[in-house]
Short mmCIF file of N, CA and C in Angstrom, two decimals:
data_model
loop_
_atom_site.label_atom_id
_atom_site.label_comp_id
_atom_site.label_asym_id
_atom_site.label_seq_id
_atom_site.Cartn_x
_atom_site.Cartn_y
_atom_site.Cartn_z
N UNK Q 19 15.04 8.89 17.99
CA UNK Q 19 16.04 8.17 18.73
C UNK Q 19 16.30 6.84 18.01
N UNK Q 20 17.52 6.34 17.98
CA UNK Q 20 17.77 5.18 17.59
C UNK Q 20 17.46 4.01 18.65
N UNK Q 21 17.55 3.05 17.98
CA UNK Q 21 17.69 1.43 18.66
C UNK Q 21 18.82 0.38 18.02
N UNK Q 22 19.15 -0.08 18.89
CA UNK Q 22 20.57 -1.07 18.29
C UNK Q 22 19.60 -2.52 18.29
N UNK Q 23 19.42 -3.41 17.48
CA UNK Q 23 18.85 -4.56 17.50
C UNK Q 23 20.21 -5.45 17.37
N UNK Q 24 20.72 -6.21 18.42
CA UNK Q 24 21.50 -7.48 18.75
C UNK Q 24 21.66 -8.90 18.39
N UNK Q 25 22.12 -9.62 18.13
CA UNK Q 25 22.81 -10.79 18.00
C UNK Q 25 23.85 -11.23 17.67
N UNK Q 26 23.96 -12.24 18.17
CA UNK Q 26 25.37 -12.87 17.54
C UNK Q 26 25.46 -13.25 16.04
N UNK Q 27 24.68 -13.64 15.87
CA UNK Q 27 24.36 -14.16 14.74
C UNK Q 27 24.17 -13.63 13.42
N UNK Q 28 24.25 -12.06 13.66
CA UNK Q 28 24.43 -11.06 13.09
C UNK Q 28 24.51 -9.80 13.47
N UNK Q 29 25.36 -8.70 12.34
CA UNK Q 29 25.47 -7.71 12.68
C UNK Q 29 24.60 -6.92 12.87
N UNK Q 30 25.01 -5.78 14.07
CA UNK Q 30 23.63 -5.05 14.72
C UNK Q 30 23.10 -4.27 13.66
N UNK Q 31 21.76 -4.11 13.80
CA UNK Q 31 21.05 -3.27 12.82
C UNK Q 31 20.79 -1.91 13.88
N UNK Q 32 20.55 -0.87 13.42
CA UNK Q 32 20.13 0.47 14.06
C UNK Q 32 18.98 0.97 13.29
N UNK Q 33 17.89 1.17 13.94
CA UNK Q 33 16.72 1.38 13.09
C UNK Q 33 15.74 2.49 14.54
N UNK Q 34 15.83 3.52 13.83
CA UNK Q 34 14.67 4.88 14.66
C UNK Q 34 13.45 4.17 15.17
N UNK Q 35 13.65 4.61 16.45
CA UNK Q 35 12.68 3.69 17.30
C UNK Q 35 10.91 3.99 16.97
N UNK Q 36 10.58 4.86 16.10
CA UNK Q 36 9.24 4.47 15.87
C UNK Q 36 9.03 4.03 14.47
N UNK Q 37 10.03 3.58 13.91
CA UNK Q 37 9.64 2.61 13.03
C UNK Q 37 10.13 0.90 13.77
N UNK Q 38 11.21 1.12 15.08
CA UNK Q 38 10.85 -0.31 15.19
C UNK Q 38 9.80 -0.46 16.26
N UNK Q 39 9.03 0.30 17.17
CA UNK Q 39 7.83 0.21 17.63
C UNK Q 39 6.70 -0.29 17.08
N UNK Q 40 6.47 -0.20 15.59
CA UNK Q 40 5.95 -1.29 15.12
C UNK Q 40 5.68 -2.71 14.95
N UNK Q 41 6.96 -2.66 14.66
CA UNK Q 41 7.71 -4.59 14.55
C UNK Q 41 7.16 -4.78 15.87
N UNK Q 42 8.20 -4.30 17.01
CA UNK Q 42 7.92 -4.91 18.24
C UNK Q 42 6.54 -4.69 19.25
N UNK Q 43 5.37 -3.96 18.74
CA UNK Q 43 3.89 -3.88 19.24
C UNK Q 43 3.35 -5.18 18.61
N UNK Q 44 3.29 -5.42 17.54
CA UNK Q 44 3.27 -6.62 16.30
C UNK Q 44 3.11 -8.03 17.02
N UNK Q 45 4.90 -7.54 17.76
CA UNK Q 45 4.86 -8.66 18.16
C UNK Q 45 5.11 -9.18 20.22
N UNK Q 46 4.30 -8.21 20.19
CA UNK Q 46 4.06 -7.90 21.56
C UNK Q 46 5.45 -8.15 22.67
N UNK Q 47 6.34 -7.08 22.26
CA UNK Q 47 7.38 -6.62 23.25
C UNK Q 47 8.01 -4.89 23.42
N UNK Q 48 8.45 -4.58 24.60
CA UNK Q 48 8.97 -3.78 24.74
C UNK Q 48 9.16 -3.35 23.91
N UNK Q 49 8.91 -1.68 23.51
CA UNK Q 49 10.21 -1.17 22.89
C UNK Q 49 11.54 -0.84 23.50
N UNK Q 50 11.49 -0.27 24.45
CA UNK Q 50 12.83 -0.07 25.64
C UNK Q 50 13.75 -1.32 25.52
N UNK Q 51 13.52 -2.12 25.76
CA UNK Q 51 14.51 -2.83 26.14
C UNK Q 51 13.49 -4.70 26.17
N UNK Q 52 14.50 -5.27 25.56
CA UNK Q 52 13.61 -6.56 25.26
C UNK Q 52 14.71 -7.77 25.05
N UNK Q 53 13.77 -8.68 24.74
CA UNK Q 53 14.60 -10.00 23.75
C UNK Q 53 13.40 -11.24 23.41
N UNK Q 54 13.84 -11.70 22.03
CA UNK Q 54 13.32 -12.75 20.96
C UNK Q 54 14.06 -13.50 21.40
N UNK Q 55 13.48 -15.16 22.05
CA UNK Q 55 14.07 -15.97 22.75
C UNK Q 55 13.97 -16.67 21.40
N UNK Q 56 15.31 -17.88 21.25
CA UNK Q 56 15.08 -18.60 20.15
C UNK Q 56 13.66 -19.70 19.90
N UNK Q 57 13.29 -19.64 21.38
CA UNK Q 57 11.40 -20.77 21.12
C UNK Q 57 10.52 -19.27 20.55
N UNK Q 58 10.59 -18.00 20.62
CA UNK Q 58 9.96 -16.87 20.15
C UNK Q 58 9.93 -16.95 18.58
N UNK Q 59 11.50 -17.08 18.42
CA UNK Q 59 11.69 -17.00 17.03
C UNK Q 59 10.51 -17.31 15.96
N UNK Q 60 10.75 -17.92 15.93
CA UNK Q 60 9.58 -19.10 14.60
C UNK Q 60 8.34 -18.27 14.57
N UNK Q 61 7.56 -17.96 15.34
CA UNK Q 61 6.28 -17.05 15.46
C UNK Q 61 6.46 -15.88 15.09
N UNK Q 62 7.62 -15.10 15.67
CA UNK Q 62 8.17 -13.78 15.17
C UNK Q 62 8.26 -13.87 13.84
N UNK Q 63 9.32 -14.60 13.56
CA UNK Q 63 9.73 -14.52 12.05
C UNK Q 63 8.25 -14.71 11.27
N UNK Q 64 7.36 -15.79 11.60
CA UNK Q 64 6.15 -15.95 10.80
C UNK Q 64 5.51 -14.22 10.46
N UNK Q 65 5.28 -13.77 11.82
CA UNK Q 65 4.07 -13.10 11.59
C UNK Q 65 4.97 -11.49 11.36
N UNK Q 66 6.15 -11.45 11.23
CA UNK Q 66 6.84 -10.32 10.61
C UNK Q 66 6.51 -10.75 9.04
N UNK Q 67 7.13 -12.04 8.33
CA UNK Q 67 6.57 -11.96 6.93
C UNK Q 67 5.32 -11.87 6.38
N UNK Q 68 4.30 -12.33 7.28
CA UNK Q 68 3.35 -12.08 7.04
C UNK Q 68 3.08 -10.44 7.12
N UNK Q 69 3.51 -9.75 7.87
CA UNK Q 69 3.16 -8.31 7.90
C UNK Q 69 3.72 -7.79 6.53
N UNK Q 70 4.94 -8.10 6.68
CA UNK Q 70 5.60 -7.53 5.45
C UNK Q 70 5.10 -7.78 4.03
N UNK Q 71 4.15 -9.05 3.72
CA UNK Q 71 3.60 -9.52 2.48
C UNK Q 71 2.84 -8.32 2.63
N UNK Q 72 1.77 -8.29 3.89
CA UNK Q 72 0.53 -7.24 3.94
C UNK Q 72 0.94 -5.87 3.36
N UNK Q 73 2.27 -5.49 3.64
CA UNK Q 73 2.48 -4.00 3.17
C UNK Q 73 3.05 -3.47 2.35
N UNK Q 74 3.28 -5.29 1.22
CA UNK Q 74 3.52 -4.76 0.04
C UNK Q 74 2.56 -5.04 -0.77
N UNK Q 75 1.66 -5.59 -0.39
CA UNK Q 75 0.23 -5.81 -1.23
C UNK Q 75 -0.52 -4.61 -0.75
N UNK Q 76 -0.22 -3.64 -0.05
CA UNK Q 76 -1.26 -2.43 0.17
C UNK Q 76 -0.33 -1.23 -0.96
N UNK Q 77 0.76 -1.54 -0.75
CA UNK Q 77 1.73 -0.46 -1.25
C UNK Q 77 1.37 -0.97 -2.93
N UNK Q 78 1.73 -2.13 -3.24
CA UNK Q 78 1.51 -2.27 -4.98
C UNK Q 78 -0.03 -1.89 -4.84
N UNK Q 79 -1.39 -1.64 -4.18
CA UNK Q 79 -2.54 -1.41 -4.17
C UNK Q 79 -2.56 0.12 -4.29
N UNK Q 80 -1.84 0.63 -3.47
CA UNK Q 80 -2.16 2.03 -3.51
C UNK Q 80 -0.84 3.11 -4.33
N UNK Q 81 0.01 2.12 -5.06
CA UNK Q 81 0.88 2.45 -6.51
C UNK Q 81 -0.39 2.53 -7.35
N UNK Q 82 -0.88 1.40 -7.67
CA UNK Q 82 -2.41 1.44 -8.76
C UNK Q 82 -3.33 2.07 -8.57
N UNK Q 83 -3.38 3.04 -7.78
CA UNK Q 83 -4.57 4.02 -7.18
C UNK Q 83 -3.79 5.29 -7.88
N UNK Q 84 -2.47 5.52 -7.40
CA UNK Q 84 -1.64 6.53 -7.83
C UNK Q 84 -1.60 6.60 -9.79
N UNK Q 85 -1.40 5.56 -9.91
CA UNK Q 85 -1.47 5.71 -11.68
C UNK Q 85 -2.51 5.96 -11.96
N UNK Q 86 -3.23 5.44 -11.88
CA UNK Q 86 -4.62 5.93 -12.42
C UNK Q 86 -5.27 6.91 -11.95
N UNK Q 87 -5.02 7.74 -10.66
CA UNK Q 87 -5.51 9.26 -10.73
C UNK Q 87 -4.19 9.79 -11.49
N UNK Q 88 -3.09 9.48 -11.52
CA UNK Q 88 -1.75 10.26 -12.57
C UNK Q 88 -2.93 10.73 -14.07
N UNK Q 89 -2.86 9.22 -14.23
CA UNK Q 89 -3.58 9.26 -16.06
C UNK Q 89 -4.68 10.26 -16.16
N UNK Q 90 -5.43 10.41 -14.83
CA UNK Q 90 -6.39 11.01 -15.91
C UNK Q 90 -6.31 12.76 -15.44
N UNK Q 91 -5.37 13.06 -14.76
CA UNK Q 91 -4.56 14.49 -14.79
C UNK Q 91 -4.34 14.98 -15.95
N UNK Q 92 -4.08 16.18 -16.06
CA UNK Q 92 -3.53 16.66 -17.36
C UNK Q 92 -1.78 16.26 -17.28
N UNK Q 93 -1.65 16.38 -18.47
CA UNK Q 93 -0.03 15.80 -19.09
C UNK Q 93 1.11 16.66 -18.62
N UNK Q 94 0.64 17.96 -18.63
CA UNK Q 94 1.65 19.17 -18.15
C UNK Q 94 2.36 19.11 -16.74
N UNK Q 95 1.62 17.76 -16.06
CA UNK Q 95 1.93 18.00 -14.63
C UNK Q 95 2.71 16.71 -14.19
N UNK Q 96 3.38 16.02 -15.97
CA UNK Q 96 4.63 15.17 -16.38
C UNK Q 96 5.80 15.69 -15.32
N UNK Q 97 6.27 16.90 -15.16
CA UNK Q 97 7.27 17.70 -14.75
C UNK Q 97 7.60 17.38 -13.12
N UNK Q 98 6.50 17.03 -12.82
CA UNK Q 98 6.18 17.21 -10.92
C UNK Q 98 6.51 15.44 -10.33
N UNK Q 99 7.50 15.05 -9.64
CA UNK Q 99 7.89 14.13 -9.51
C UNK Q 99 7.39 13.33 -8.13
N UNK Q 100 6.79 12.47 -8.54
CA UNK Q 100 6.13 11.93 -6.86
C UNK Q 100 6.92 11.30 -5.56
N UNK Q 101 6.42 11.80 -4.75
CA UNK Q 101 6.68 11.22 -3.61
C UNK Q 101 6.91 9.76 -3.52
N UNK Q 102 8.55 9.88 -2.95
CA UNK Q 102 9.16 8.28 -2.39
C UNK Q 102 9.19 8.41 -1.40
N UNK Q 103 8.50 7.30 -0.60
CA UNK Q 103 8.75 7.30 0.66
C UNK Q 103 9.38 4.99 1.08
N UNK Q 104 9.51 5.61 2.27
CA UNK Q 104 10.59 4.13 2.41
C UNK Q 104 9.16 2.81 2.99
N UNK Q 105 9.10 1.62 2.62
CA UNK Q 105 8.19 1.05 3.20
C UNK Q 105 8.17 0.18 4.64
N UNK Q 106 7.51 -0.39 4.44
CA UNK Q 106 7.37 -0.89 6.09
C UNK Q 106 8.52 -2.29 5.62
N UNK Q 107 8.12 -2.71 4.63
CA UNK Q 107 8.73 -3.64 4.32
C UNK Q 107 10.55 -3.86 4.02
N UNK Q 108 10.91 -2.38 3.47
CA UNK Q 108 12.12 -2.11 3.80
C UNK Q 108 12.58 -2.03 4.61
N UNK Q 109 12.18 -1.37 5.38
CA UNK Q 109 12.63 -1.31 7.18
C UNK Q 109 12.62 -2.54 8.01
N UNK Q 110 11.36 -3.05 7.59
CA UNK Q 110 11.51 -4.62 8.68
C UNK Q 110 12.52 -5.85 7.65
N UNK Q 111 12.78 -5.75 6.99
CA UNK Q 111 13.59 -6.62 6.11
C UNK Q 111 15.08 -6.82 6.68
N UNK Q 112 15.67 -6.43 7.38
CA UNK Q 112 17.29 -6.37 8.04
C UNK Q 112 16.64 -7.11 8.98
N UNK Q 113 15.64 -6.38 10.11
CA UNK Q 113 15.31 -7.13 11.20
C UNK Q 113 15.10 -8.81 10.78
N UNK Q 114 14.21 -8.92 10.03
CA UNK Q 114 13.66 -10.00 9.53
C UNK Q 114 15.06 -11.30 9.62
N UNK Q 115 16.31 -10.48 8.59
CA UNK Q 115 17.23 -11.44 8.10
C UNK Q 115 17.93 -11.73 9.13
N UNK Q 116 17.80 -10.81 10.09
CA UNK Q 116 18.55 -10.78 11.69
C UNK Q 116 18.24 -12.23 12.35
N UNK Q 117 16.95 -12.10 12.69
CA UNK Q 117 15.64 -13.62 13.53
C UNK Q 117 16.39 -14.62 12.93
N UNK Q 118 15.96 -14.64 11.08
CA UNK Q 118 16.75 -16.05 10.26
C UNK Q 118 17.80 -16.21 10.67
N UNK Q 119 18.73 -15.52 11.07
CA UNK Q 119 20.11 -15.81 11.25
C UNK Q 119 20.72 -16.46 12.62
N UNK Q 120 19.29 -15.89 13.33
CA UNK Q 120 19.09 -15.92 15.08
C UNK Q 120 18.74 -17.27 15.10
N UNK Q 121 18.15 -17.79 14.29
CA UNK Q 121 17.30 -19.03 14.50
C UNK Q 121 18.18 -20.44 14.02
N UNK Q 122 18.73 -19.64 12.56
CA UNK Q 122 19.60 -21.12 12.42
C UNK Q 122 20.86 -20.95 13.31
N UNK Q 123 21.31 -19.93 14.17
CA UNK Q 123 22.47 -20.23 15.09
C UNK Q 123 21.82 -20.90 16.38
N UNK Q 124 20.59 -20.86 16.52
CA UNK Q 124 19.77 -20.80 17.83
C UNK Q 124 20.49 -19.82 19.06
N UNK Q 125 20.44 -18.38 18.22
CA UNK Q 125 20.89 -17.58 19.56
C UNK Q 125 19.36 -16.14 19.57
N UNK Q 126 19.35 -15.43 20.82
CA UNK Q 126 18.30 -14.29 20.47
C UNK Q 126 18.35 -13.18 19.96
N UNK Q 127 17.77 -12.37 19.83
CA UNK Q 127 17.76 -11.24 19.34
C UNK Q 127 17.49 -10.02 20.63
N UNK Q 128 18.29 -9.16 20.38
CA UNK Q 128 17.61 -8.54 21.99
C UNK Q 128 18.25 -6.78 21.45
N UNK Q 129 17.57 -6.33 22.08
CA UNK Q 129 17.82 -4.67 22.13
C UNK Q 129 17.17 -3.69 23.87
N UNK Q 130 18.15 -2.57 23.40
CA UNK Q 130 18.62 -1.76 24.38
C UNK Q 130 19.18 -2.67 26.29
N UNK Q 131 19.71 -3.65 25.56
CA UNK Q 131 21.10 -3.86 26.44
C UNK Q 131 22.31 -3.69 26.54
#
């Protein structure tokens, strides 16, 4: 199922509600139906970048886990193309620019209203 994430301050983002069940457990609100008051903001925004640093320092961690079991595979298995998958950090990154945008208008952020 989708979610529409709101503001004025920017255009709505739509993001499948169990990847934004994350963000918003994180940061302890609803998923159903909610809102990031602009005194919320500042904490939100903190501890979303902070998540997001976390899951690209696990992701470049476990890229370097991936090369180095690659290398010591045999060569023949050059052909077989690895798995992309999307990160946490991609996904929360719109939300993210959403808050910034929320914050210098001082308006909120709110979904499923």
């Amino acid at each position: 199922m989708l979610m529409t994430f709101k503001s004025r301050a920017a255009a709505e983002i739509l993001m499948y509600r169990e990847h934004a069940q994350r963000i918003l457990d994180m940061l302890g609100k609803d998923v159903d139906q909610g809102v990031i008051t602009v005194a919320e903001l500042p904490a939100a925004i903190a501890r979303l970048e902070k998540e997001i640093e976390a899951s690209r320092a696990e992701a470049r961690a476990h890229q370097a886990e991936e090369e180095a079991a690659r290398d010591s595979f045999d060569k023949d298995d050059d052909d077989v193309a690895p798995v992309q998958s999307v990160s946490f950090a991609t996904r929360a990154y719109p939300l993210l620019e959403m808050m910034r945008a929320a914050l210098k208008e001082q308006l909120p952020v709110m979904w499923g209203v």
